[in-house]
PDB file of C-alpha atoms in Angstrom:
ATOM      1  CA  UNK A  25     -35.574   2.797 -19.884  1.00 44.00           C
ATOM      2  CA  UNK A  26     -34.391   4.430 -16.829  1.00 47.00           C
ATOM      3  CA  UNK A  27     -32.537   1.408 -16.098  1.00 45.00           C
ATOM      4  CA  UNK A  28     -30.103   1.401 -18.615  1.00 45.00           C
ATOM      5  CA  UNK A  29     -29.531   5.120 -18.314  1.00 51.00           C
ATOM      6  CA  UNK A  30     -28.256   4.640 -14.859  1.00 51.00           C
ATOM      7  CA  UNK A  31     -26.312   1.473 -16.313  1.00 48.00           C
ATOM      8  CA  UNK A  32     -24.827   3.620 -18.256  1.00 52.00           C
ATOM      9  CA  UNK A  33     -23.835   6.525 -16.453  1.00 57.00           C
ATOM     10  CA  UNK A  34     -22.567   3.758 -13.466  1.00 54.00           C
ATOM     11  CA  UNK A  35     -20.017   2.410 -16.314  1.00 52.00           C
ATOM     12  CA  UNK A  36     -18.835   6.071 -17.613  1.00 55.00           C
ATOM     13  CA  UNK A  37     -17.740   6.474 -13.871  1.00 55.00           C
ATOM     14  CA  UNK A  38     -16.513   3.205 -13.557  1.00 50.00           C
ATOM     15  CA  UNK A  39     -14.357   3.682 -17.209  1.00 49.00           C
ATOM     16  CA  UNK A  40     -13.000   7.117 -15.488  1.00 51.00           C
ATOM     17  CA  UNK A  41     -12.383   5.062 -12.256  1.00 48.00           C
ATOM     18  CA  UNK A  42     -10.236   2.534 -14.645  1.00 44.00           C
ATOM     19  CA  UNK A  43      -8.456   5.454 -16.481  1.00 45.00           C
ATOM     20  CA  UNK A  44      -7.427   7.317 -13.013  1.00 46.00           C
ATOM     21  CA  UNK A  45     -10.042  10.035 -14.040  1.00 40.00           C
ATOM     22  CA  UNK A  46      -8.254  11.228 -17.164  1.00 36.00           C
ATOM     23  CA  UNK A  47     -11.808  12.674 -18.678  1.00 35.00           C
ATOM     24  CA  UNK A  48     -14.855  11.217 -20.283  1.00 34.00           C
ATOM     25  CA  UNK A  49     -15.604   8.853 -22.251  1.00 33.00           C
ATOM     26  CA  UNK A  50     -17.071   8.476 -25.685  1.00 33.00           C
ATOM     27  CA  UNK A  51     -20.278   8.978 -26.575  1.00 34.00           C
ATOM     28  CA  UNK A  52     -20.628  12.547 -24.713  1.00 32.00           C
ATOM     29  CA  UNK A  53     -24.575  12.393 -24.650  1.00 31.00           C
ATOM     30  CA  UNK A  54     -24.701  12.318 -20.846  1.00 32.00           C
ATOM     31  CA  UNK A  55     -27.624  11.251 -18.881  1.00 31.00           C
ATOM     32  CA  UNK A  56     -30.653  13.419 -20.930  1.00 32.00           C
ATOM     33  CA  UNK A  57     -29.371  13.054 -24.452  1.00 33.00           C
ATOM     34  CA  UNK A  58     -30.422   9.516 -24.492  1.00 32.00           C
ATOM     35  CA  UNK A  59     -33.326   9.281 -22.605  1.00 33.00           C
ATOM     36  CA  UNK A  60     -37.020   9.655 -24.173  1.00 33.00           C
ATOM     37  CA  UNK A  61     -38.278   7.773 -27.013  1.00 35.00           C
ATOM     38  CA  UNK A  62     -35.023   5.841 -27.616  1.00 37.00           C
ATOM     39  CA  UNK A  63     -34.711   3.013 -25.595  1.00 42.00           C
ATOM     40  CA  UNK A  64     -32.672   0.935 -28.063  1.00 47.00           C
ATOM     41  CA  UNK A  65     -29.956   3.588 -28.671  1.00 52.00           C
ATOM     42  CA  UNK A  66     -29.317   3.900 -24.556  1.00 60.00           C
ATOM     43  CA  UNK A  67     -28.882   0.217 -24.542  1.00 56.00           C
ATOM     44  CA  UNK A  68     -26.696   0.092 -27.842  1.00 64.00           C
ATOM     45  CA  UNK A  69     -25.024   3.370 -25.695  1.00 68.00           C
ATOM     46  CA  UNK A  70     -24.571   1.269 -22.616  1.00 62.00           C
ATOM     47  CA  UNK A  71     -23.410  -1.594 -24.334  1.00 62.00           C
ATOM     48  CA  UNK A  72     -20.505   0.175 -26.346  1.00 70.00           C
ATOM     49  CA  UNK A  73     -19.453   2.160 -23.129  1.00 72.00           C
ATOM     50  CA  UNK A  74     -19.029  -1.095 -21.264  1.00 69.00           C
ATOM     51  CA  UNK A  75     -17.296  -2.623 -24.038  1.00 72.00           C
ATOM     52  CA  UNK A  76     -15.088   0.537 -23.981  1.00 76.00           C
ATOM     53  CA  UNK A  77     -14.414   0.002 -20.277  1.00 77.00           C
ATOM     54  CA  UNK A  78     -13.974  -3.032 -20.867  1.00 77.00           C
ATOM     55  CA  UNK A  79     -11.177  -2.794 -23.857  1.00 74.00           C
ATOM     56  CA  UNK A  80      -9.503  -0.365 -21.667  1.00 75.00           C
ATOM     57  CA  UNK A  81      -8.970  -3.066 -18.726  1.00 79.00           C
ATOM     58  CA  UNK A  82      -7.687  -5.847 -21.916  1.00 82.00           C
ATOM     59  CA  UNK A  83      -4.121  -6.361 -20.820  1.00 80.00           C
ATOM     60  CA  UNK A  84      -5.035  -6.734 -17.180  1.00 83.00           C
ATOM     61  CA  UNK A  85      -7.816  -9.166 -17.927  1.00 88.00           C
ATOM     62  CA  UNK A  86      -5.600 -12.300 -19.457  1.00 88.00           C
ATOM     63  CA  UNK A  87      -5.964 -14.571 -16.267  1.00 90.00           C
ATOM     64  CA  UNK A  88      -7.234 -18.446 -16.660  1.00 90.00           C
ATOM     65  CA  UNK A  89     -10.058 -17.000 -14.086  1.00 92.00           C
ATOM     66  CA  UNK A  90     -11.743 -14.370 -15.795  1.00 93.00           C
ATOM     67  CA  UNK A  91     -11.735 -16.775 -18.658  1.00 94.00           C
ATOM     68  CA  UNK A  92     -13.423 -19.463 -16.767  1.00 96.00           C
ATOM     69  CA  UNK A  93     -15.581 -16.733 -14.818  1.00 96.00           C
ATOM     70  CA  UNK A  94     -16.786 -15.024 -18.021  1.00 94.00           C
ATOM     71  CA  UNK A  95     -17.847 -18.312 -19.482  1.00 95.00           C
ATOM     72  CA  UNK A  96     -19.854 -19.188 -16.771  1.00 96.00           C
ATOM     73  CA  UNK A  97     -21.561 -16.186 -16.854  1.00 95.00           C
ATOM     74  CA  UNK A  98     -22.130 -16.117 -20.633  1.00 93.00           C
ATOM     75  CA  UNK A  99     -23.398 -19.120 -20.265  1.00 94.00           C
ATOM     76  CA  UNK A 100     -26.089 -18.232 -17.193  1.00 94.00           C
ATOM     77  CA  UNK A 101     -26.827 -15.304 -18.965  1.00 92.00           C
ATOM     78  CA  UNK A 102     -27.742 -17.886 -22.021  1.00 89.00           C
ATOM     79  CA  UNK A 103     -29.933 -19.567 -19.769  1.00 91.00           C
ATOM     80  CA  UNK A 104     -31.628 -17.090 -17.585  1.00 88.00           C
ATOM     81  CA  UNK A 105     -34.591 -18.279 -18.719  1.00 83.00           C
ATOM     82  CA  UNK A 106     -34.170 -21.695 -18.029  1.00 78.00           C
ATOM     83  CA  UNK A 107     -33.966 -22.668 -21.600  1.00 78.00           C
ATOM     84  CA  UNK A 108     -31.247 -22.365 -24.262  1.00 81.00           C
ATOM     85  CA  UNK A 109     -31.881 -23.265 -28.308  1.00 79.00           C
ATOM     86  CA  UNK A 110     -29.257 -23.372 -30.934  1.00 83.00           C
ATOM     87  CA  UNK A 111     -29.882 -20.419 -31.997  1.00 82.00           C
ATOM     88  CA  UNK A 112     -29.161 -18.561 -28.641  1.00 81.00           C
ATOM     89  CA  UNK A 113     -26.091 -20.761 -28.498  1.00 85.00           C
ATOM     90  CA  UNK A 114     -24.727 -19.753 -32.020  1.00 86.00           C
ATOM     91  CA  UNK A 115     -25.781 -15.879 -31.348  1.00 85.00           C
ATOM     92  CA  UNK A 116     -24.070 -15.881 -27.676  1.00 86.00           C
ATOM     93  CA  UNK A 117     -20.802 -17.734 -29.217  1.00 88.00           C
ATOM     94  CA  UNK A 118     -20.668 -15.157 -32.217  1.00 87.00           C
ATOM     95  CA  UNK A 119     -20.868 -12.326 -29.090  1.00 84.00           C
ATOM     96  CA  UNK A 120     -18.287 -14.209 -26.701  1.00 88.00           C
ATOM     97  CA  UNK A 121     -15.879 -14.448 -29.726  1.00 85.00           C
ATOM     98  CA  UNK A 122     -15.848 -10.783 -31.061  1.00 85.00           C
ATOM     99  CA  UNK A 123     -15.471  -9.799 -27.807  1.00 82.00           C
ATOM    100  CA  UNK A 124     -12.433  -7.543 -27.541  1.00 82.00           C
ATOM    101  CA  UNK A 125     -11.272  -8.728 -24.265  1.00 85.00           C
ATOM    102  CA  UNK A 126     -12.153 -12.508 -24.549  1.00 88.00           C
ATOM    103  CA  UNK A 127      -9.890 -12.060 -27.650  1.00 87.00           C
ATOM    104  CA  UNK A 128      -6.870 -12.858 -25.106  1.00 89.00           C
ATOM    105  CA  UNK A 129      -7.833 -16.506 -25.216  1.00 93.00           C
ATOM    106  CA  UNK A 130      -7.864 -18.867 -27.550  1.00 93.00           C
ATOM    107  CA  UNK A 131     -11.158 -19.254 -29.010  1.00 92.00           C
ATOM    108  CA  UNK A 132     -11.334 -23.109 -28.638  1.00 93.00           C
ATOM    109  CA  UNK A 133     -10.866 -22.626 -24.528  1.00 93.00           C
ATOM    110  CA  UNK A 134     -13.827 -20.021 -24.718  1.00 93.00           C
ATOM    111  CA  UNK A 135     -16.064 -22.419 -26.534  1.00 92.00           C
ATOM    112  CA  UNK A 136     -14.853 -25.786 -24.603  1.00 94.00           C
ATOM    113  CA  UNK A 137     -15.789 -23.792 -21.403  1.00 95.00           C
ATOM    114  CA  UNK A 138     -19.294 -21.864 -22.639  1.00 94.00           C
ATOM    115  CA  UNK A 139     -20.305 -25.511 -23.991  1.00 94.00           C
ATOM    116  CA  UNK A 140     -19.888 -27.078 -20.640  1.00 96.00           C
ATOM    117  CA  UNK A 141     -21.938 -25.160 -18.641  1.00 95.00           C
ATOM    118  CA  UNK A 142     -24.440 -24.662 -20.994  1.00 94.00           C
ATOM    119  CA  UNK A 143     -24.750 -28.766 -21.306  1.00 94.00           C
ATOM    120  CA  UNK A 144     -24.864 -29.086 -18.141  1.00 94.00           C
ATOM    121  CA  UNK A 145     -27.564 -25.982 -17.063  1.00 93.00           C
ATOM    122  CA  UNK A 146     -29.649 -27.863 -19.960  1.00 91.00           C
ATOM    123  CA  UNK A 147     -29.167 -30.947 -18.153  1.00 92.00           C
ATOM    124  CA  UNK A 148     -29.333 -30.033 -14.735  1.00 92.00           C
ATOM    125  CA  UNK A 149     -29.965 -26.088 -14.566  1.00 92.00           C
ATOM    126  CA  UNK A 150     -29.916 -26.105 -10.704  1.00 93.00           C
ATOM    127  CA  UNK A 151     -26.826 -27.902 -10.453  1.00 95.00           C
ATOM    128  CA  UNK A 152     -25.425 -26.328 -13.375  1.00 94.00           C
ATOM    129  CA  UNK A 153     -26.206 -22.786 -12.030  1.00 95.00           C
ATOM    130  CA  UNK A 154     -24.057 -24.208  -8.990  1.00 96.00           C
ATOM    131  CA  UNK A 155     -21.415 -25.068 -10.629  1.00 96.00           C
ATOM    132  CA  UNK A 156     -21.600 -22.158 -13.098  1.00 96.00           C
ATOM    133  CA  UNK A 157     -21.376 -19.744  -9.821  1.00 97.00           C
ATOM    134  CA  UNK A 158     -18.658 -21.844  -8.344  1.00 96.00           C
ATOM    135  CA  UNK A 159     -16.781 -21.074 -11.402  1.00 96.00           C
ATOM    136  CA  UNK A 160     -17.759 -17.407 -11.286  1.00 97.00           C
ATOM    137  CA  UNK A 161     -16.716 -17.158  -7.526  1.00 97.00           C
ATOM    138  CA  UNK A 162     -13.244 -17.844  -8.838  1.00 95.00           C
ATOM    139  CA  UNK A 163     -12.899 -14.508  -9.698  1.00 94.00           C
ATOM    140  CA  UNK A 164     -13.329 -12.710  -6.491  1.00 94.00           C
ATOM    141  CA  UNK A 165     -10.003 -12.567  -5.402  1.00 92.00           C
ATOM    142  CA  UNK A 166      -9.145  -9.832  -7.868  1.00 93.00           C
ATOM    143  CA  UNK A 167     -11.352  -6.970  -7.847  1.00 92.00           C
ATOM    144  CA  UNK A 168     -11.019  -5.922 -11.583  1.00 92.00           C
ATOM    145  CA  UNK A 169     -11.816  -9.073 -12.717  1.00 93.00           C
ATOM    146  CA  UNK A 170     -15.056  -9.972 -10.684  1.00 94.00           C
ATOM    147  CA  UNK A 171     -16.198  -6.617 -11.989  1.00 93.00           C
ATOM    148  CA  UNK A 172     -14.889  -7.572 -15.219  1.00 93.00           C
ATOM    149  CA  UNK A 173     -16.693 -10.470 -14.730  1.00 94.00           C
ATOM    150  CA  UNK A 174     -20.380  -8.666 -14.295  1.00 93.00           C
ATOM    151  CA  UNK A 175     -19.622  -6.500 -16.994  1.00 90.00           C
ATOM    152  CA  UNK A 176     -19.217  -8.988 -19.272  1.00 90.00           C
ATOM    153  CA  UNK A 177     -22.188 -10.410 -18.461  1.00 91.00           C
ATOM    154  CA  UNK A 178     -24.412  -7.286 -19.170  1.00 87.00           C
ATOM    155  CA  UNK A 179     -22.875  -6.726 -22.268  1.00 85.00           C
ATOM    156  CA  UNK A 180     -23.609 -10.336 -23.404  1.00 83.00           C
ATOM    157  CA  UNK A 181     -27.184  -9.768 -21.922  1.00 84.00           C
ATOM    158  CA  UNK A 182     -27.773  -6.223 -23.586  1.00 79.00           C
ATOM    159  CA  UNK A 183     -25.989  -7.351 -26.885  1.00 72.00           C
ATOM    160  CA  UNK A 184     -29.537  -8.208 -27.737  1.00 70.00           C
ATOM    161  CA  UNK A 185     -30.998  -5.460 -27.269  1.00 71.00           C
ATOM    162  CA  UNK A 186     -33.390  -6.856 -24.324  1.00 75.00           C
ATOM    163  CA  UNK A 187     -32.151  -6.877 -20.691  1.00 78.00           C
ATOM    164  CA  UNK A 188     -34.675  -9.212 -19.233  1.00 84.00           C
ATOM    165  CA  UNK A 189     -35.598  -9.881 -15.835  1.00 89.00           C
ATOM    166  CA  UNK A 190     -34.014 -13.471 -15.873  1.00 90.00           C
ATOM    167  CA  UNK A 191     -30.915 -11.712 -16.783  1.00 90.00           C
ATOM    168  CA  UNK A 192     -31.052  -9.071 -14.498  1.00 89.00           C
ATOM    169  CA  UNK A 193     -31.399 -11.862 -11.671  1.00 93.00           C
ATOM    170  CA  UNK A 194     -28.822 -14.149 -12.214  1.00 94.00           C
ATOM    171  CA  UNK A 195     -26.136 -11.018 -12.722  1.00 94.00           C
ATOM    172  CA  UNK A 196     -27.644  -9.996  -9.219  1.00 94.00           C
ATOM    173  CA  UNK A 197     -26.613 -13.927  -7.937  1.00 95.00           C
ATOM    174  CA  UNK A 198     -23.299 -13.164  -9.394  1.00 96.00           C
ATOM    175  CA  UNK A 199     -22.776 -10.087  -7.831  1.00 95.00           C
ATOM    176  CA  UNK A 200     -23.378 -11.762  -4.420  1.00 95.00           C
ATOM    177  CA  UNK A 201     -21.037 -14.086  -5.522  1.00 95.00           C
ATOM    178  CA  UNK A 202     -18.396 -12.235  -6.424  1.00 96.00           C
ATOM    179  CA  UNK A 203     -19.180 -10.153  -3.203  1.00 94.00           C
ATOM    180  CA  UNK A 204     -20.142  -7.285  -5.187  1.00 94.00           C
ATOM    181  CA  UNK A 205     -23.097  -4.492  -4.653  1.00 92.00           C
ATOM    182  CA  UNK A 206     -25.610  -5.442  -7.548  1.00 90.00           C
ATOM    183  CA  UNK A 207     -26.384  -1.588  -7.002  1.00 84.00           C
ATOM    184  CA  UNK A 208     -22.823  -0.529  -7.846  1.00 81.00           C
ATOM    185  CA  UNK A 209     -24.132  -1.992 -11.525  1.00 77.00           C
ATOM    186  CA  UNK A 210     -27.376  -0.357 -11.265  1.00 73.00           C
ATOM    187  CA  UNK A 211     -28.952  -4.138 -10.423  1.00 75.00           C
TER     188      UNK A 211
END
């Protein structure tokens, strides 16, 4: 899917961005290599590049924002579709904590925090995606972490191995939030 090939190239330049340009990253099957008849290995591909990117910006990412921010947006991302079961919940929890990065918190804050907003987008999902984005917008003062932030999100959303429209949308809401060019994400 051409999306996630330009997903993925946009985070290989964003990881050499993060690493002041000191080479490429893993993987090494550029643009072509990945394209054609396997759409799940470029998502598995852009998944495991953002969680490189992501691992590489760990010791930066330990504020009580990004927290906050990344469980609002695991939790949108949850809900996307306007519904939420307990098997999504269980599946995005097991994601949020083997996350590398969200491994900076303790894993009782990260559930406390996805478990709010998803009660109350299941509730109230307008209001809830209000307060989910307030949340998010939290974030915007530091640039690394409201891209963190998005990032985040499409790795819990491509974890799955579907990026759906839903998902795509609300990560495009966030991005306005966080007063952030969905494009610069390939959005």
């Amino acid at each position: 899917m051409a999306l996630f090939d330009r997903l993925k190239d946009q985070a290989k330049n964003l990881q050499q961005q993060a690493q002041g340009g000191r080479g490429t990253t893993t993987g090494g099957a550029g643009h072509g290599g990945s394209h054609g008849g396997s759409r799940g290995g470029s998502r598995a591909q852009l998944v495991g590049v953002l969680k490189t990117q992501l691992g590489s910006l760990k010791t930066e990412l330990k504020s009580g924002a990004y927290r906050d921010a990344s469980m609002a947006m695991c939790a949108l991302v949850a809900a996307a579709d306007g519904q939420v079961d307990a098997a999504e919940i269980q599946q995005m929890e097991s994601l949020i904590l083997g996350n590398d990065v969200l491994q900076n918190f303790p894993p009782e804050q990260l559930r406390t925090r996805f478990h709010k907003h998803v009660d109350q987008l299941t509730r109230n999902f307008p209001q809830g995606k209000a307060e989910a984005l307030q949340e998010i917008a939290k974030a915007a003062k530091k640039p690394t972490e409201a891209r963190a932030v998005i990032q985040t999100g499409i790795v819990i959303a491509g974890a799955d191995g579907h990026f759906s429209q839903a998902e795509q949308s609300i990560l495009r809401e966030a991005c306005a939030t966080l007063n952030l060019q969905p494009a610069e994400f390939q959005l």
